XYZ file of C-alpha atoms in Angstrom:
569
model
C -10.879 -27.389 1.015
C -11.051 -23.853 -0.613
C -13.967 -22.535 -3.176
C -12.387 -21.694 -6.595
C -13.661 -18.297 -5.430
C -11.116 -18.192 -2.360
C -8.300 -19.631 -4.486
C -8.574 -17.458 -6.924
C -8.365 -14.241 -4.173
C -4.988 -16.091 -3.097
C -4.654 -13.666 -0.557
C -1.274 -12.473 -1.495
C -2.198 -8.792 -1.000
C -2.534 -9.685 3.157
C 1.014 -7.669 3.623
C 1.826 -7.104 7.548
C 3.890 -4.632 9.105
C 5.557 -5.595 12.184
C 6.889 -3.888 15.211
C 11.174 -3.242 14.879
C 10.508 -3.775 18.749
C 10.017 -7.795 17.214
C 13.282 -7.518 15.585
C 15.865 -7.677 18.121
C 17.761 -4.334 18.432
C 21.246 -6.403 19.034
C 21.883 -8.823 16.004
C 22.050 -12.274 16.488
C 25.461 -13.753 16.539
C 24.829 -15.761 13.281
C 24.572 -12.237 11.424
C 26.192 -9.786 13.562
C 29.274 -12.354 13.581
C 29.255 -11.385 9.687
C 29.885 -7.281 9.818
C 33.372 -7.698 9.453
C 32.928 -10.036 6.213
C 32.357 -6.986 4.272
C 35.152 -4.267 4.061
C 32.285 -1.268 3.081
C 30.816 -1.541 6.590
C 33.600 -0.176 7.826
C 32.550 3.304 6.147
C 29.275 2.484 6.137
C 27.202 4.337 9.325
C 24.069 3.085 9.129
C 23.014 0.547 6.373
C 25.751 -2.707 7.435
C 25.946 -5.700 4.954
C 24.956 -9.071 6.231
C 24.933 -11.095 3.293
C 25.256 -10.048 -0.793
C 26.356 -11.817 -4.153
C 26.968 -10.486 -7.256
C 23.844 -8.769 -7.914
C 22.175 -8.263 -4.236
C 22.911 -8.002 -0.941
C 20.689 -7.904 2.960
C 21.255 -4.564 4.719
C 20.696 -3.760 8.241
C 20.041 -0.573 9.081
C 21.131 0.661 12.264
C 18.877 3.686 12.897
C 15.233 1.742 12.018
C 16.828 -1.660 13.443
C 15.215 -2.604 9.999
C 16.665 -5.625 7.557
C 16.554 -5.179 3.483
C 17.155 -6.799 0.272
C 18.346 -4.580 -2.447
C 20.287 -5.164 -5.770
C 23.599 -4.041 -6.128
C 24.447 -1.075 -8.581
C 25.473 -2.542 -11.478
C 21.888 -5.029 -12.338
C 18.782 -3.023 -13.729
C 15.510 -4.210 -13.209
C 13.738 -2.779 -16.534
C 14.628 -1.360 -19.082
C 11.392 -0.250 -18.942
C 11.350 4.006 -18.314
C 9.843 4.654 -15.175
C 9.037 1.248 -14.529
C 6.997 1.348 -11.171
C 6.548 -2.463 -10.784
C 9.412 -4.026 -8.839
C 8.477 -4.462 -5.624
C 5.025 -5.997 -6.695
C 7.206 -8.647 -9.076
C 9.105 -9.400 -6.003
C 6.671 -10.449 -4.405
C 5.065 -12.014 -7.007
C 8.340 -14.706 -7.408
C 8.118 -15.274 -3.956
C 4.422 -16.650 -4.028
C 5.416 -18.440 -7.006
C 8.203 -20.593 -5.231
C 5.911 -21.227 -2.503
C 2.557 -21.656 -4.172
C 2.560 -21.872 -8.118
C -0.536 -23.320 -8.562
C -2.614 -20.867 -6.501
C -0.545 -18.689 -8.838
C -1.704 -19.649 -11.961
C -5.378 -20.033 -11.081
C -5.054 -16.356 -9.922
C -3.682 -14.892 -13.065
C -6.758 -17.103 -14.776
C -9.165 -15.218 -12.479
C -8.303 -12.443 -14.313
C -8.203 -13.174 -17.970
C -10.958 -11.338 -19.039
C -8.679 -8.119 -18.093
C -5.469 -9.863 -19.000
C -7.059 -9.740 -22.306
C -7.878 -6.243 -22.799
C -4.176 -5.697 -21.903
C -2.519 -8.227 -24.888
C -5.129 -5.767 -27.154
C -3.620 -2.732 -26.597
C -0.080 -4.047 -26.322
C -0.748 -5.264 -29.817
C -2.560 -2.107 -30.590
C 0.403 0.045 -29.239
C 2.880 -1.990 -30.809
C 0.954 -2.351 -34.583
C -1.373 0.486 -34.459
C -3.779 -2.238 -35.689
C -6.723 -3.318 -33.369
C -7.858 -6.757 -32.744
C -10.331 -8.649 -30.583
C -9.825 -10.516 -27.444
C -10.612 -13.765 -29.881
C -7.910 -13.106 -32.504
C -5.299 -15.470 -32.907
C -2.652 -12.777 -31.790
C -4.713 -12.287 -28.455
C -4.716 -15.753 -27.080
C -1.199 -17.024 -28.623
C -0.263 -13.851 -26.155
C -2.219 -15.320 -23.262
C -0.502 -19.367 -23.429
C 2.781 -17.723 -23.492
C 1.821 -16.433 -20.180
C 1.880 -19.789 -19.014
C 4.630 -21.131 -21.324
C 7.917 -18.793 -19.219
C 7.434 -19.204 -15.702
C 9.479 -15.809 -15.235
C 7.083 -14.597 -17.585
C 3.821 -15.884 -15.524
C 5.635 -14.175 -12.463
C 5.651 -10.626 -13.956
C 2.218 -10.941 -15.316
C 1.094 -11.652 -11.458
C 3.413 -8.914 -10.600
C 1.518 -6.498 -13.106
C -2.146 -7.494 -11.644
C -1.069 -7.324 -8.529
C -0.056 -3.546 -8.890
C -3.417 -3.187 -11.168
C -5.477 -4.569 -8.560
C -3.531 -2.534 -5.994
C -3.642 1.242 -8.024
C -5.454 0.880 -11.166
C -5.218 -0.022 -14.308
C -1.844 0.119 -16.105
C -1.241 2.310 -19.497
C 2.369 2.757 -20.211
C 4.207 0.695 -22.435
C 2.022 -1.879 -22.423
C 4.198 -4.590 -24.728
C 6.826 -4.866 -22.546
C 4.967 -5.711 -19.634
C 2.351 -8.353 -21.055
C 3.877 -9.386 -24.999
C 7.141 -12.150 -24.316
C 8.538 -10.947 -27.548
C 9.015 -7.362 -25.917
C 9.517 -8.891 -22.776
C 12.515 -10.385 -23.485
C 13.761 -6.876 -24.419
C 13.338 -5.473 -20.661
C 15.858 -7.259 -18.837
C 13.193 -8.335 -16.080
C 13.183 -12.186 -16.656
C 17.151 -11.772 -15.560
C 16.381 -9.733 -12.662
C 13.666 -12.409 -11.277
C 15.839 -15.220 -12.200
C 18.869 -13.321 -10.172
C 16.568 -12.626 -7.650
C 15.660 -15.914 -7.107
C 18.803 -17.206 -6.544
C 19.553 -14.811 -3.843
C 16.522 -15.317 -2.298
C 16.705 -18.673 -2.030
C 19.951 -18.562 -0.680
C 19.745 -16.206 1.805
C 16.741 -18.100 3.276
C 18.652 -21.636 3.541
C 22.143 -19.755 4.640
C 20.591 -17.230 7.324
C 17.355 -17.741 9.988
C 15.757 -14.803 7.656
C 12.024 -14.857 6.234
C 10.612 -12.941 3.663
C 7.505 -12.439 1.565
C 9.446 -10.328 -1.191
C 8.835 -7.091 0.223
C 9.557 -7.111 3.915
C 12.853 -8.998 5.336
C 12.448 -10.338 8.750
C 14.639 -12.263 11.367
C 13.678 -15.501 11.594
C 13.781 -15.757 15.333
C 13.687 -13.196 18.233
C 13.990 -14.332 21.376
C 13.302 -17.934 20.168
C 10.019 -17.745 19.013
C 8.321 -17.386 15.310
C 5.920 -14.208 15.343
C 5.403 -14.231 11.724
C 5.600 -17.383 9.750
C 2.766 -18.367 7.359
C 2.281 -19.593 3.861
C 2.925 -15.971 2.255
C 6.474 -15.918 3.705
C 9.985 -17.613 2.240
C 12.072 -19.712 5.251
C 14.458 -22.751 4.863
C 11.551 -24.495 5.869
C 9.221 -24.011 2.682
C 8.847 -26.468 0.198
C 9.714 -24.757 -2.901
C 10.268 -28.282 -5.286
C 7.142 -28.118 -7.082
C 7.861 -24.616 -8.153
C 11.833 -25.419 -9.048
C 9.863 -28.079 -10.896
C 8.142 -25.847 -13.786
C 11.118 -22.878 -13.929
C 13.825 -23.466 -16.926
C 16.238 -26.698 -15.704
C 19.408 -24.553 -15.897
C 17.555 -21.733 -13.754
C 16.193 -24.921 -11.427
C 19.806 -26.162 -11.170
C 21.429 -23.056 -10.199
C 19.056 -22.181 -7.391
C 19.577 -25.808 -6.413
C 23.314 -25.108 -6.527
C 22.881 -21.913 -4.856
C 21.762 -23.542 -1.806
C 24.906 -25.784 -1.254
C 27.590 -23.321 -3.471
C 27.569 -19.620 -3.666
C 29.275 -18.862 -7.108
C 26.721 -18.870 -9.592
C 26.936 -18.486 -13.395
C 24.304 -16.190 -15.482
C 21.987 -18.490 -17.755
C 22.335 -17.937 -21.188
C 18.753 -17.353 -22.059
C 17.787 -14.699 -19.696
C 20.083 -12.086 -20.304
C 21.079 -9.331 -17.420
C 20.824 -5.635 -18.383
C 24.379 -4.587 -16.166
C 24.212 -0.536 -16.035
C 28.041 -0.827 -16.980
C 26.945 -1.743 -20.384
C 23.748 -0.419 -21.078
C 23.985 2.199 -18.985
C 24.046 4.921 -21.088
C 21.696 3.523 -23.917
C 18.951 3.251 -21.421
C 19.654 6.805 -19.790
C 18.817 8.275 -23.349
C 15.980 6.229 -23.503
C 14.828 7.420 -20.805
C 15.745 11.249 -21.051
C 13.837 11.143 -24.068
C 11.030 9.011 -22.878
C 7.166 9.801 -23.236
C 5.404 7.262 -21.341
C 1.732 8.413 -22.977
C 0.228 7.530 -19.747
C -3.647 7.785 -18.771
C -5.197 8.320 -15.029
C -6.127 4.826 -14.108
C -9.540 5.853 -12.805
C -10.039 6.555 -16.834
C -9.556 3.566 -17.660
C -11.736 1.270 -15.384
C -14.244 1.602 -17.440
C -12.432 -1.112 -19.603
C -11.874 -3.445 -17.256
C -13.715 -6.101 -14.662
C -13.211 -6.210 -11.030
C -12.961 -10.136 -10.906
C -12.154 -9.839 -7.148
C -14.689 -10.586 -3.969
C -15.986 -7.586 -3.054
C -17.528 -8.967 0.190
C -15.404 -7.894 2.892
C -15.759 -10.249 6.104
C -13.592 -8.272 8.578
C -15.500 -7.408 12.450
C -13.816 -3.764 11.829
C -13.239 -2.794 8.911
C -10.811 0.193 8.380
C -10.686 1.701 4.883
C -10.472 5.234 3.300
C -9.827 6.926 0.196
C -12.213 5.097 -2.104
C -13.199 7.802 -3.993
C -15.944 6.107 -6.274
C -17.325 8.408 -8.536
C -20.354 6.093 -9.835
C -22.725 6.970 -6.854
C -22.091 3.073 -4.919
C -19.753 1.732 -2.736
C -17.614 -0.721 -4.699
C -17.148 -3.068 -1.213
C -19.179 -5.149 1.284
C -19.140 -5.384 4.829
C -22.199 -6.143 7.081
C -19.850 -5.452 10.463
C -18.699 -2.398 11.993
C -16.584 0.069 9.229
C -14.181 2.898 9.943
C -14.745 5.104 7.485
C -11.586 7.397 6.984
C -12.214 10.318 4.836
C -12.115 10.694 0.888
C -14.675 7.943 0.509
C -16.637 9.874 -2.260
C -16.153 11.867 -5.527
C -19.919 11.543 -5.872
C -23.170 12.029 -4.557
C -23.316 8.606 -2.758
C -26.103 6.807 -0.517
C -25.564 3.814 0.889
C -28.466 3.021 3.398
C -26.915 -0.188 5.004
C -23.407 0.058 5.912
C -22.765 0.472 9.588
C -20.008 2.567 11.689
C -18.034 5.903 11.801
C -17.416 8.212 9.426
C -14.731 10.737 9.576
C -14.896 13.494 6.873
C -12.220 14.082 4.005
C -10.986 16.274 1.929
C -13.079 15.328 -1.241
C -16.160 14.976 0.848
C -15.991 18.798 1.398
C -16.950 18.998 -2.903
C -18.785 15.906 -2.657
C -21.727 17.166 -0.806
C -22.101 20.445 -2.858
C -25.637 20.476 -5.126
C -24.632 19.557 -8.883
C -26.969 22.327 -10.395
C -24.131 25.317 -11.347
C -26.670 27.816 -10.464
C -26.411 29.392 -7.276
C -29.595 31.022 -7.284
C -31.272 27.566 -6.774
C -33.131 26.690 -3.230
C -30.388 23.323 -3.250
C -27.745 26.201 -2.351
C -29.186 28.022 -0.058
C -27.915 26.181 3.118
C -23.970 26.812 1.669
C -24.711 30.983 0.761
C -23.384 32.080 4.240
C -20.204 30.585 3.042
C -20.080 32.419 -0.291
C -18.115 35.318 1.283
C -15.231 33.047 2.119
C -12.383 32.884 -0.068
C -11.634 29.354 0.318
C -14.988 28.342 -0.294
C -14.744 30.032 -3.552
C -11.979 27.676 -4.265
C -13.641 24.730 -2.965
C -16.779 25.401 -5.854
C -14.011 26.461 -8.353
C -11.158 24.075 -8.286
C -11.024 21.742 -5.099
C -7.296 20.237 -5.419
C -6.079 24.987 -5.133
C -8.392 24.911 -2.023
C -6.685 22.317 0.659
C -3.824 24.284 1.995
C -6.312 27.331 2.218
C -9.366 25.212 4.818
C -10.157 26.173 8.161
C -9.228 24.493 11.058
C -11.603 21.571 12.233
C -13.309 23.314 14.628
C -15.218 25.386 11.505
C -19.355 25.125 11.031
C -18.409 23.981 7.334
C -17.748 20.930 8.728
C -21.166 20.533 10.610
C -22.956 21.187 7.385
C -20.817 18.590 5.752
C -21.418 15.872 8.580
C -25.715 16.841 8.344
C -24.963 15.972 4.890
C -23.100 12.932 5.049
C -25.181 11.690 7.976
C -28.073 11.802 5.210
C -26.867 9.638 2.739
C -25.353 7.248 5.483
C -28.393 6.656 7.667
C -26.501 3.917 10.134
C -23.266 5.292 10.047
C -22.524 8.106 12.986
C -20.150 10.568 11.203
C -17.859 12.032 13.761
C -16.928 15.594 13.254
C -14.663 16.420 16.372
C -17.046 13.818 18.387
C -16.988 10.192 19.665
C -18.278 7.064 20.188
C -18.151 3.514 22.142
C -17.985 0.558 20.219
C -17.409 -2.922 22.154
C -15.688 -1.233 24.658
C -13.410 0.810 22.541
C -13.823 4.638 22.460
C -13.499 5.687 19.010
C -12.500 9.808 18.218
C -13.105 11.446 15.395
C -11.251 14.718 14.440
C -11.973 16.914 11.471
C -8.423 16.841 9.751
C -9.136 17.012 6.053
C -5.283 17.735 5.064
C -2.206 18.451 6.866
C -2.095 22.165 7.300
C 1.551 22.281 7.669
C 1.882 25.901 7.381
C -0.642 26.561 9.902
C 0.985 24.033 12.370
C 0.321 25.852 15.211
C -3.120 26.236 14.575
C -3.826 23.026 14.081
C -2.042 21.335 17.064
C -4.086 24.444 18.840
C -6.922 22.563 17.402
C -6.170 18.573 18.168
C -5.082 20.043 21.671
C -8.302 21.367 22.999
C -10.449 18.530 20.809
C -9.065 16.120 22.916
C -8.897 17.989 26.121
C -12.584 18.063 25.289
C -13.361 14.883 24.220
C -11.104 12.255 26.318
C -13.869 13.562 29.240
C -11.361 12.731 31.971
C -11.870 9.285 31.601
C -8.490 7.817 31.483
C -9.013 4.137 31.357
C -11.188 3.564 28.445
C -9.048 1.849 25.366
C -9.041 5.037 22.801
C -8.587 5.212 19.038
C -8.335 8.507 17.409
C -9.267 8.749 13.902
C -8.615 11.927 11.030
C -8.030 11.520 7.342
C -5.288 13.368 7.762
C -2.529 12.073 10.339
C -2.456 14.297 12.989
C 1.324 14.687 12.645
C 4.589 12.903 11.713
C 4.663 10.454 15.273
C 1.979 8.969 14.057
C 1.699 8.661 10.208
C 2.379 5.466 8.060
C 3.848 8.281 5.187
C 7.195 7.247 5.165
C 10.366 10.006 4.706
C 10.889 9.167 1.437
C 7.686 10.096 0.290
C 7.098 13.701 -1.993
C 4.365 14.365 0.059
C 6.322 13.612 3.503
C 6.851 17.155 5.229
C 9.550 16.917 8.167
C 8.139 19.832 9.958
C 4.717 18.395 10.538
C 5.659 16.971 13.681
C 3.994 17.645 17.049
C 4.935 20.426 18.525
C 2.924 20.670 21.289
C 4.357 19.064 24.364
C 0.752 19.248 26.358
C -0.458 16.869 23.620
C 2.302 14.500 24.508
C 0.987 14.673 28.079
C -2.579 13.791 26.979
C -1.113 10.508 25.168
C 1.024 9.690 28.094
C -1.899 10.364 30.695
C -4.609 8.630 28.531
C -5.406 4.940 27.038
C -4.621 6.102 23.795
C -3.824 2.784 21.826
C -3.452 3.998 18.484
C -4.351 5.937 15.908
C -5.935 5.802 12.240
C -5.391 7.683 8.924
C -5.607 8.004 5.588
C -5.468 10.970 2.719
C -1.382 9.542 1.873
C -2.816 6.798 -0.396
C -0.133 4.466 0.853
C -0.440 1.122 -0.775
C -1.136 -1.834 0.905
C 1.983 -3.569 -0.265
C 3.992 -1.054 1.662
C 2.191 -2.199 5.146
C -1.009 -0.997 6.857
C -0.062 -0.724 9.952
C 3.146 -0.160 12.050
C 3.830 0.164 15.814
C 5.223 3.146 16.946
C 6.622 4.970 20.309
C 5.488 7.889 21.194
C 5.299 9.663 24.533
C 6.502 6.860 26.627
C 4.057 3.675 24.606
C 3.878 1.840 22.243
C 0.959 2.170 19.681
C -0.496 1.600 17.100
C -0.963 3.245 14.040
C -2.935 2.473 10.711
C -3.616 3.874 7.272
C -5.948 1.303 4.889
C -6.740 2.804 1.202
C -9.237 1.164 -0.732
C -8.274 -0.946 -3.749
C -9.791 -4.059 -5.302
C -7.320 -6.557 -3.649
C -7.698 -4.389 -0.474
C -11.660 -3.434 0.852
C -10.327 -2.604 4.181
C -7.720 -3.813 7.093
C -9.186 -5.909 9.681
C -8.669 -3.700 13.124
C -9.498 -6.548 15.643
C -6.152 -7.960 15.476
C -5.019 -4.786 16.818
C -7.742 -4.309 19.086
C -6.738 -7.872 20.497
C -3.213 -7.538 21.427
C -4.157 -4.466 23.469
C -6.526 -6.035 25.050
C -4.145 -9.409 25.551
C -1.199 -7.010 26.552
C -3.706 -5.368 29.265
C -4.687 -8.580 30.877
């Protein structure tokens, strides 16, 4: 039986990527038998409907042999400006139909926080403050548990808090029901529901609200478990607590496919509102504040203890001088762990350095003149180091190449503070038979391209030693280039010419046991996957990015580690 401690975690952050080599290039005739249902497909290249209703539909898309659920033009999510939540509520309703209870203990876990959030919704919508024991306050919280579509957003909202930080922007709407009401979001979730549902009985697809997966390939289940909608989960208890004309559609849904829109949770339809909420929204000031400001309000009421045999994580950037996770096994350090001066005498592992590292280790005092500096004046001349003691974020595009003895300075440094942890600075080392690379990659230099391939070419010309057999894992806060990066295309930050270039680096990976590879810098959230499988020069491998949050102290590499070593046996 699980602790109150491990129910309350309920692992609902555990998202998995999978391989599109699991999902089966050819459609299965059950879906593929359905392209010619649906008129648009016939103009449509590359995203093909499989399945839709009113409000949503399942794409496939051709190119990334990838399945989607999407809602259809006409239904808005939120009226909500900017609203960044959606996927997170998604996923939220779907571990509500499978696991309600483990839902509501959850969003208990966390009413301390919950609270400080139904203050300043007040706050923002009264301009009056109140404490967390004012009548206001907890009438707030037991309405929470009063609308089940309400309870889903809420664990939709802590799951993104958990995930990127505390929230700041119109606060009522997300956490106050009399505002929530307003949003349009409880008709959304109720819609999406429905389809959800439907599609799962109808079709052999699975789903955990984010990621949409065949059912089957090649006859055999690679990804079922207790996180994931099939026509196999027991959803009753959950139909159970939801509104009875909500519960009898969905039950209706299963059997009938015209549904009818339930009066009390109204749909915001873009053909009607549309033009209202554009306004809104052209005129919108969302008052927001950095959520690293605002932890200082609010409790990590998360396990920190992390008890993963290697632990990948980067991008933690604490700026309170500790680590904010625990792991007494082997940790893969990525880059950008500190905005501090931090020591941290017992964690064990590698170490590659960051960006922010490259500030972190600087001396504090602003005088130059004192002895702390003296080891950094030889670098005083450069003009990027100028930038670096100036204004750190105008420095990145303007850093040497990873071969620079900055970066020796910086591991010394680091290797101080983190006595048991071997910081790799264009070096490597064996753990349990794996060989483990690091390379000096503190940003993308995408500009300097050439340069930098120049770079990861002779590092691991260097450092591979001619030993070809060895299982090898290379490691860089920054990717190394587009082949293998988790930053997907959509991205702001994605940058299509950062490819490799290099064709003699595609002969090292094809010649070499090069199973995968490990960034971060992208801050990709967890809930968009941490690790995919990709092809590149003639293999499959692996490749993983793992930011730090509180719902996420690091991604557990031995799974990884196993299948190679399975697939090599």
């Amino acid at each position: 039986m699980k602790s109150n401690k491990e129910k309350n975690s309920l692992s609902i952050s555990k998202q998995t990527s999978f391989s599109p080599s699991r999902v089966e290039t050819i459609l299965p005739p059950k879906l593929a038998s359905r392209l010619d249902l649906y008129p648009e497909n016939k103009r449509r290249p590359v995203n093909k409907t499989i399945f839709k209703n009113e409000y949503f539909q399942l794409t496939y898309n051709i190119k990334e042999n990838s399945l989607n659920v999407s809602s259809i033009g006409d239904l808005v999510y939120s009226a909500i400006p900017y609203d960044t939540a959606r996927n997170y509520i998604q996923r939220a309703a779907i571990q509500y139909l499978l696991h309600p209870e483990e839902v509501h203990q959850y969003i208990r876990s966390h009413k301390v926080n919950l609270e400080t959030y139904l203050k300043l919704s007040i706050f923002q919508m009264t301009n009056k403050r109140v404490n967390k024991n004012s009548a206001k306050v907890i009438q707030a919280y037991n309405a929470i548990f009063e609308d089940p579509l309400l309870e889903i957003q809420i664990l939709g909202r802590l799951l993104q808090h958990d995930e990127t930080g505390a929230l700041s922007a119109n606060l009522p709407g997300k956490f106050l029901f009399s505002e929530n009401v307003k949003t349009g979001i409880s008709g959304y979730v109720s819609e999406y529901l429905n389809f959800i549902v439907q599609l799962t009985q109808e079709l052999p697809i699975t789903t955990d609200g984010k990621h949409v997966y065949l059912l089957e390939t090649n006859g055999k289940d690679h990804f079922i478990s207790d996180k994931h909608l099939t026509i196999e989960s027991d959803i009753q208890p959950a139909l159970d607590l939801l509104p009875q004309e909500i519960k009898q559609r969905i039950e209706n849904s299963i059997i009938v496919a015209k549904q009818t829109t339930p009066a009390n949770n109204k749909l915001l339809l873009r053909s009607e509102v549309g033009k209202e909420l554009s306004e809104v929204r052209k005129n919108y000031n969302a008052h927001s504040v950095d959520p690293r400001e605002l932890e200082q309000y609010f409790e990590n009421v998360l396990p920190t203890e992390n008890p993963n045999v290697v632990n990948v994580v980067s991008d933690i950037h604490t700026i309170d001088g500790t680590l904010p996770f625990n792991n007494k096994n082997f940790n893969i350090l990525v880059g950008d762990i500190a905005d501090s001066h931090v020591v941290n005498e017992e964690i064990k592992g590698l170490y590659v350095i960051g960006n922010h590292e490259l500030a972190a280790v600087l001396p504090d005092s602003p005088n130059k003149e004192d002895q702390e500096w003296e080891k950094w004046t030889p670098f005083f001349k450069n003009e990027w180091f100028k930038e670096l003691m100036r204004n750190p974020d105008d420095s990145w595009d303007k850093l040497p190449t990873g071969n620079h003895i900055y970066y020796e300075c910086v591991k010394v440094e680091l290797g101080k503070r983190f006595p048991k942890v071997n910081v790799l600075n264009n070096s490597s080392i064996v753990h349990n038979g794996i060989r483990y690379i690091g390379l000096t990659i503190p940003v993308a230099l995408v500009k300097r391209k050439k340069e930098q391939q120049k770079f990861i070419l002779n590092s691991l010309n260097y450092l591979l030693n001619n030993d070809y057999d060895i299982p090898t894992v290379i490691v860089s806060h920054a990717p190394l280039f587009n082949e293998l990066s988790m930053l997907s295309p959509k991205s702001k930050s994605y940058k299509k010419n950062y490819v490799c270039s290099d064709p003699k680096i595609k002969q090292l990976f094809e010649e070499y046991n090069i199973i995968g590879a490990i960034h971060g810098h992208h801050h990709i959230p967890a809930s968009s996957g941490r690790y995919k499988m990709v092809e590149f020069a003639g293999k499959e491998r692996f490749v993983v990015c793992s930011i730090y949050s509180k719902m996420n102290t690091g991604f557990e590499l031995m799974s990884l580690l196993k299948d190679e070593k399975q697939n090599k046996k």
